XYZ file of C-alpha atoms in Angstrom:
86
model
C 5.151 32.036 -8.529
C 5.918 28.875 -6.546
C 6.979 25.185 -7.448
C 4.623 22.664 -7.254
C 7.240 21.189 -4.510
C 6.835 23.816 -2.530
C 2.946 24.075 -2.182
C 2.958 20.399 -1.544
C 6.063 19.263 -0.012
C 4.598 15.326 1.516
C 2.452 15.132 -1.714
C 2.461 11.112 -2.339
C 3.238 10.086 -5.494
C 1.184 6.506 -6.917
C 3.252 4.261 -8.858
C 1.888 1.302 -10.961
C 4.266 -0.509 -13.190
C 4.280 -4.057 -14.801
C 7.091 -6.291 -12.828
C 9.614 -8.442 -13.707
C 10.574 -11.232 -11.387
C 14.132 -10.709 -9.785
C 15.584 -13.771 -11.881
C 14.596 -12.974 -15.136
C 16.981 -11.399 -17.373
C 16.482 -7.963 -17.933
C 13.222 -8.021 -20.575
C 12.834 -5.408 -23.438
C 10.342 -5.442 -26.239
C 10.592 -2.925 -28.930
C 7.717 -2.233 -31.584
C 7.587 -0.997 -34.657
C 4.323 -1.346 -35.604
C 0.731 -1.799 -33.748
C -2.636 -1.440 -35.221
C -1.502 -0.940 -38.923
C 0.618 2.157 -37.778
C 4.317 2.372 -37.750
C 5.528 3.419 -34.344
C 8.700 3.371 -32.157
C 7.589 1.834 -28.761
C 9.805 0.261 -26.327
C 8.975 -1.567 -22.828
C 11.652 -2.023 -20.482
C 10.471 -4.286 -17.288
C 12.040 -3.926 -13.627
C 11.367 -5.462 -10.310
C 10.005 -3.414 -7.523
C 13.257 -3.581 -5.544
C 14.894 -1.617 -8.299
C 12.066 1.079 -8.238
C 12.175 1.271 -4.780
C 15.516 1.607 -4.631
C 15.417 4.410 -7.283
C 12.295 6.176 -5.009
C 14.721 6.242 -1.965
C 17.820 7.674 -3.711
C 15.644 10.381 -4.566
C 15.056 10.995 -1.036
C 11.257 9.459 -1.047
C 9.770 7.678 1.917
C 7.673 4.661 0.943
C 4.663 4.273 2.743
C 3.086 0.952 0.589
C 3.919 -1.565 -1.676
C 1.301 -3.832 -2.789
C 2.117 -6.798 -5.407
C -0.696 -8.079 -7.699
C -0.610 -11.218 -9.864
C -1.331 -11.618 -12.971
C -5.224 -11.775 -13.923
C -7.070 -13.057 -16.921
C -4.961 -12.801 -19.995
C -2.285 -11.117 -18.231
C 1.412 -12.282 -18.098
C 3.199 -9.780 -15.757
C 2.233 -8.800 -11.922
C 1.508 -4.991 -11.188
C 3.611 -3.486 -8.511
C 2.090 -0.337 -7.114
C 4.013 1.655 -5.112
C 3.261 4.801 -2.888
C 5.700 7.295 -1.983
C 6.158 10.829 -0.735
C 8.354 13.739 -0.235
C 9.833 13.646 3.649
């Protein structure tokens, strides 16, 4: 039986993440509770440089990056990053 890796070895790989801006400390929010139900949920925000940076270590090749504002009720930009296996 073969890995997935080797049946598709330039498979991209779509990444869409809330961003932090580079100058903002790094943000966390933990909850314990949403929607009358106790949970353990925790966010953890980074900028795109640090994913990217993460992608490339892992040997990726980035082939877009795309940067959306916020929209609406929305507080954080969307970074969306494409990627793929050299």
């Amino acid at each position: 039986m073969s890995s997935p890796s080797s049946t598709a070895p330039c498979a991209p790989a779509l990444l869409a993440f809330q961003t932090r801006h580079s100058g903002e400390p790094v943000p966390h929010l933990h909850l314990s509770e949403r929607f009358a139900q106790k949970i353990a949920l925790d966010y953890y925000w980074r900028t795109a440089d640090q994913v990217i940076a993460l992608l490339v270590e892992a040997g990726l090749v980035l082939t877009a990056t795309v940067r959306r504002e916020p929209m609406g009720e929305e507080s954080r930009a969307r970074t969306f990053i494409l990627a793929r296996r050299p």
